Amino acid sequence: MSSAITNMIFGALAIAGALSGRFRLPFTHGPTPLMIVGGGVFALGIYQLIRHKRG
């Protein structure tokens, strides 16, 4: 369960950093790829949390 919450936190931080415009992934020209990766990590955290709750 802690990995799910950790993934959700890192995903949210990546999205927030990308939306601020100050952060981007290396070798990319804009923040959009970071937003996509952050959204994926956040979605993975939600999936892990749901899977853990269902047992």
mmCIF file of N, CA and C in Angstrom:
data_model
loop_
_atom_site.group_PDB
_atom_site.id
_atom_site.type_symbol
_atom_site.label_atom_id
_atom_site.label_comp_id
_atom_site.label_asym_id
_atom_site.label_seq_id
_atom_site.Cartn_x
_atom_site.Cartn_y
_atom_site.Cartn_z
ATOM 1 N N MET A 1 0.821 -1.187 0.000
ATOM 2 C CA MET A 1 0.000 0.000 0.000
ATOM 3 C C MET A 1 0.866 1.253 0.000
ATOM 4 N N SER A 2 2.008 1.219 0.683
ATOM 5 C CA SER A 2 2.854 2.407 0.730
ATOM 6 C C SER A 2 3.437 2.727 -0.643
ATOM 7 N N SER A 3 3.674 1.699 -1.463
ATOM 8 C CA SER A 3 4.191 1.975 -2.808
ATOM 9 C C SER A 3 3.133 2.663 -3.658
ATOM 10 N N ALA A 4 1.861 2.341 -3.423
ATOM 11 C CA ALA A 4 0.783 2.992 -4.162
ATOM 12 C C ALA A 4 0.734 4.478 -3.823
ATOM 13 N N ILE A 5 0.822 4.784 -2.552
ATOM 14 C CA ILE A 5 0.778 6.187 -2.129
ATOM 15 C C ILE A 5 2.018 6.926 -2.610
ATOM 16 N N THR A 6 3.170 6.270 -2.555
ATOM 17 C CA THR A 6 4.403 6.879 -3.047
ATOM 18 C C THR A 6 4.297 7.191 -4.532
ATOM 19 N N ASN A 7 3.764 6.261 -5.317
ATOM 20 C CA ASN A 7 3.597 6.502 -6.749
ATOM 21 C C ASN A 7 2.630 7.646 -7.005
ATOM 22 N N MET A 8 1.570 7.723 -6.221
ATOM 23 C CA MET A 8 0.618 8.819 -6.401
ATOM 24 C C MET A 8 1.259 10.164 -6.066
ATOM 25 N N ILE A 9 2.068 10.205 -5.028
ATOM 26 C CA ILE A 9 2.736 11.454 -4.648
ATOM 27 C C ILE A 9 3.738 11.875 -5.717
ATOM 28 N N PHE A 10 4.581 10.928 -6.174
ATOM 29 C CA PHE A 10 5.561 11.270 -7.209
ATOM 30 C C PHE A 10 4.877 11.671 -8.511
ATOM 31 N N GLY A 11 3.790 11.013 -8.846
ATOM 32 C CA GLY A 11 3.047 11.375 -10.046
ATOM 33 C C GLY A 11 2.471 12.776 -9.952
ATOM 34 N N ALA A 12 1.891 13.093 -8.799
ATOM 35 C CA ALA A 12 1.328 14.427 -8.603
ATOM 36 C C ALA A 12 2.421 15.498 -8.632
ATOM 37 N N LEU A 13 3.572 15.204 -8.041
ATOM 38 C CA LEU A 13 4.683 16.162 -8.076
ATOM 39 C C LEU A 13 5.196 16.372 -9.496
ATOM 40 N N ALA A 14 5.254 15.300 -10.277
ATOM 41 C CA ALA A 14 5.703 15.426 -11.665
ATOM 42 C C ALA A 14 4.727 16.269 -12.472
ATOM 43 N N ILE A 15 3.439 16.054 -12.271
ATOM 44 C CA ILE A 15 2.434 16.840 -12.984
ATOM 45 C C ILE A 15 2.523 18.304 -12.570
ATOM 46 N N ALA A 16 2.642 18.556 -11.270
ATOM 47 C CA ALA A 16 2.734 19.935 -10.787
ATOM 48 C C ALA A 16 3.992 20.623 -11.313
ATOM 49 N N GLY A 17 5.098 19.907 -11.325
ATOM 50 C CA GLY A 17 6.337 20.481 -11.852
ATOM 51 C C GLY A 17 6.235 20.798 -13.330
ATOM 52 N N ALA A 18 5.584 19.924 -14.073
ATOM 53 C CA ALA A 18 5.420 20.165 -15.505
ATOM 54 C C ALA A 18 4.474 21.334 -15.758
ATOM 55 N N LEU A 19 3.416 21.422 -14.973
ATOM 56 C CA LEU A 19 2.470 22.526 -15.157
ATOM 57 C C LEU A 19 3.098 23.876 -14.823
ATOM 58 N N SER A 20 4.067 23.880 -13.918
ATOM 59 C CA SER A 20 4.737 25.137 -13.591
ATOM 60 C C SER A 20 5.616 25.618 -14.743
ATOM 61 N N GLY A 21 5.999 24.685 -15.626
ATOM 62 C CA GLY A 21 6.830 25.046 -16.763
ATOM 63 C C GLY A 21 8.315 25.090 -16.463
ATOM 64 N N ARG A 22 8.696 24.812 -15.241
ATOM 65 C CA ARG A 22 10.106 24.888 -14.863
ATOM 66 C C ARG A 22 10.828 23.559 -14.988
ATOM 67 N N PHE A 23 10.076 22.470 -15.138
ATOM 68 C CA PHE A 23 10.686 21.145 -15.185
ATOM 69 C C PHE A 23 10.281 20.421 -16.458
ATOM 70 N N ARG A 24 11.174 19.574 -16.949
ATOM 71 C CA ARG A 24 10.895 18.742 -18.117
ATOM 72 C C ARG A 24 11.779 17.516 -18.037
ATOM 73 N N LEU A 25 11.433 16.499 -18.809
ATOM 74 C CA LEU A 25 12.267 15.303 -18.863
ATOM 75 C C LEU A 25 13.534 15.610 -19.659
ATOM 76 N N PRO A 26 14.645 14.971 -19.326
ATOM 77 C CA PRO A 26 15.860 15.171 -20.120
ATOM 78 C C PRO A 26 15.631 14.778 -21.576
ATOM 79 N N PHE A 27 16.258 15.488 -22.469
ATOM 80 C CA PHE A 27 16.212 15.249 -23.914
ATOM 81 C C PHE A 27 14.835 15.503 -24.522
ATOM 82 N N THR A 28 13.988 16.261 -23.835
ATOM 83 C CA THR A 28 12.711 16.671 -24.414
ATOM 84 C C THR A 28 12.689 18.190 -24.478
ATOM 85 N N HIS A 29 11.794 18.725 -25.289
ATOM 86 C CA HIS A 29 11.769 20.171 -25.508
ATOM 87 C C HIS A 29 10.656 20.887 -24.764
ATOM 88 N N GLY A 30 9.856 20.159 -24.014
ATOM 89 C CA GLY A 30 8.765 20.803 -23.307
ATOM 90 C C GLY A 30 8.307 19.974 -22.119
ATOM 91 N N PRO A 31 7.359 20.504 -21.363
ATOM 92 C CA PRO A 31 6.890 19.813 -20.164
ATOM 93 C C PRO A 31 5.849 18.726 -20.433
ATOM 94 N N THR A 32 5.334 18.638 -21.653
ATOM 95 C CA THR A 32 4.263 17.679 -21.942
ATOM 96 C C THR A 32 4.659 16.228 -21.660
ATOM 97 N N PRO A 33 5.848 15.760 -22.075
ATOM 98 C CA PRO A 33 6.205 14.372 -21.745
ATOM 99 C C PRO A 33 6.255 14.101 -20.239
ATOM 100 N N LEU A 34 6.681 15.084 -19.461
ATOM 101 C CA LEU A 34 6.708 14.909 -18.009
ATOM 102 C C LEU A 34 5.291 14.792 -17.462
ATOM 103 N N MET A 35 4.365 15.551 -18.016
ATOM 104 C CA MET A 35 2.972 15.446 -17.588
ATOM 105 C C MET A 35 2.415 14.066 -17.909
ATOM 106 N N ILE A 36 2.756 13.534 -19.071
ATOM 107 C CA ILE A 36 2.268 12.211 -19.468
ATOM 108 C C ILE A 36 2.835 11.133 -18.549
ATOM 109 N N VAL A 37 4.136 11.201 -18.292
ATOM 110 C CA VAL A 37 4.767 10.216 -17.407
ATOM 111 C C VAL A 37 4.219 10.355 -15.986
ATOM 112 N N GLY A 38 4.070 11.580 -15.518
ATOM 113 C CA GLY A 38 3.511 11.799 -14.178
ATOM 114 C C GLY A 38 2.094 11.267 -14.058
ATOM 115 N N GLY A 39 1.307 11.464 -15.100
ATOM 116 C CA GLY A 39 -0.049 10.915 -15.102
ATOM 117 C C GLY A 39 -0.046 9.399 -15.083
ATOM 118 N N GLY A 40 0.893 8.806 -15.807
ATOM 119 C CA GLY A 40 1.007 7.348 -15.806
ATOM 120 C C GLY A 40 1.404 6.801 -14.450
ATOM 121 N N VAL A 41 2.345 7.472 -13.798
ATOM 122 C CA VAL A 41 2.778 7.032 -12.467
ATOM 123 C C VAL A 41 1.638 7.198 -11.463
ATOM 124 N N PHE A 42 0.900 8.298 -11.576
ATOM 125 C CA PHE A 42 -0.243 8.518 -10.692
ATOM 126 C C PHE A 42 -1.312 7.452 -10.915
ATOM 127 N N ALA A 43 -1.587 7.139 -12.183
ATOM 128 C CA ALA A 43 -2.569 6.100 -12.507
ATOM 129 C C ALA A 43 -2.115 4.736 -11.987
ATOM 130 N N LEU A 44 -0.822 4.458 -12.076
ATOM 131 C CA LEU A 44 -0.293 3.205 -11.533
ATOM 132 C C LEU A 44 -0.531 3.137 -10.028
ATOM 133 N N GLY A 45 -0.333 4.243 -9.340
ATOM 134 C CA GLY A 45 -0.587 4.277 -7.899
ATOM 135 C C GLY A 45 -2.042 4.022 -7.564
ATOM 136 N N ILE A 46 -2.953 4.591 -8.349
ATOM 137 C CA ILE A 46 -4.377 4.347 -8.130
ATOM 138 C C ILE A 46 -4.702 2.877 -8.365
ATOM 139 N N TYR A 47 -4.152 2.309 -9.432
ATOM 140 C CA TYR A 47 -4.375 0.889 -9.727
ATOM 141 C C TYR A 47 -3.869 0.009 -8.586
ATOM 142 N N GLN A 48 -2.680 0.310 -8.074
ATOM 143 C CA GLN A 48 -2.127 -0.476 -6.972
ATOM 144 C C GLN A 48 -2.989 -0.350 -5.723
ATOM 145 N N LEU A 49 -3.498 0.844 -5.462
ATOM 146 C CA LEU A 49 -4.334 1.064 -4.289
ATOM 147 C C LEU A 49 -5.639 0.285 -4.400
ATOM 148 N N ILE A 50 -6.265 0.315 -5.562
ATOM 149 C CA ILE A 50 -7.517 -0.426 -5.768
ATOM 150 C C ILE A 50 -7.272 -1.926 -5.658
ATOM 151 N N ARG A 51 -6.198 -2.402 -6.267
ATOM 152 C CA ARG A 51 -5.883 -3.832 -6.218
ATOM 153 C C ARG A 51 -5.628 -4.283 -4.777
ATOM 154 N N HIS A 52 -4.976 -3.429 -3.987
ATOM 155 C CA HIS A 52 -4.705 -3.772 -2.590
ATOM 156 C C HIS A 52 -6.000 -3.802 -1.775
ATOM 157 N N LYS A 53 -6.907 -2.857 -2.034
ATOM 158 C CA LYS A 53 -8.166 -2.784 -1.287
ATOM 159 C C LYS A 53 -9.052 -3.993 -1.567
ATOM 160 N N ARG A 54 -9.023 -4.491 -2.811
ATOM 161 C CA ARG A 54 -9.860 -5.639 -3.171
ATOM 162 C C ARG A 54 -9.304 -6.946 -2.631
ATOM 163 N N GLY A 55 -8.044 -6.927 -2.273
ATOM 164 C CA GLY A 55 -7.435 -8.083 -1.632
ATOM 165 C C GLY A 55 -7.010 -9.136 -2.543
#
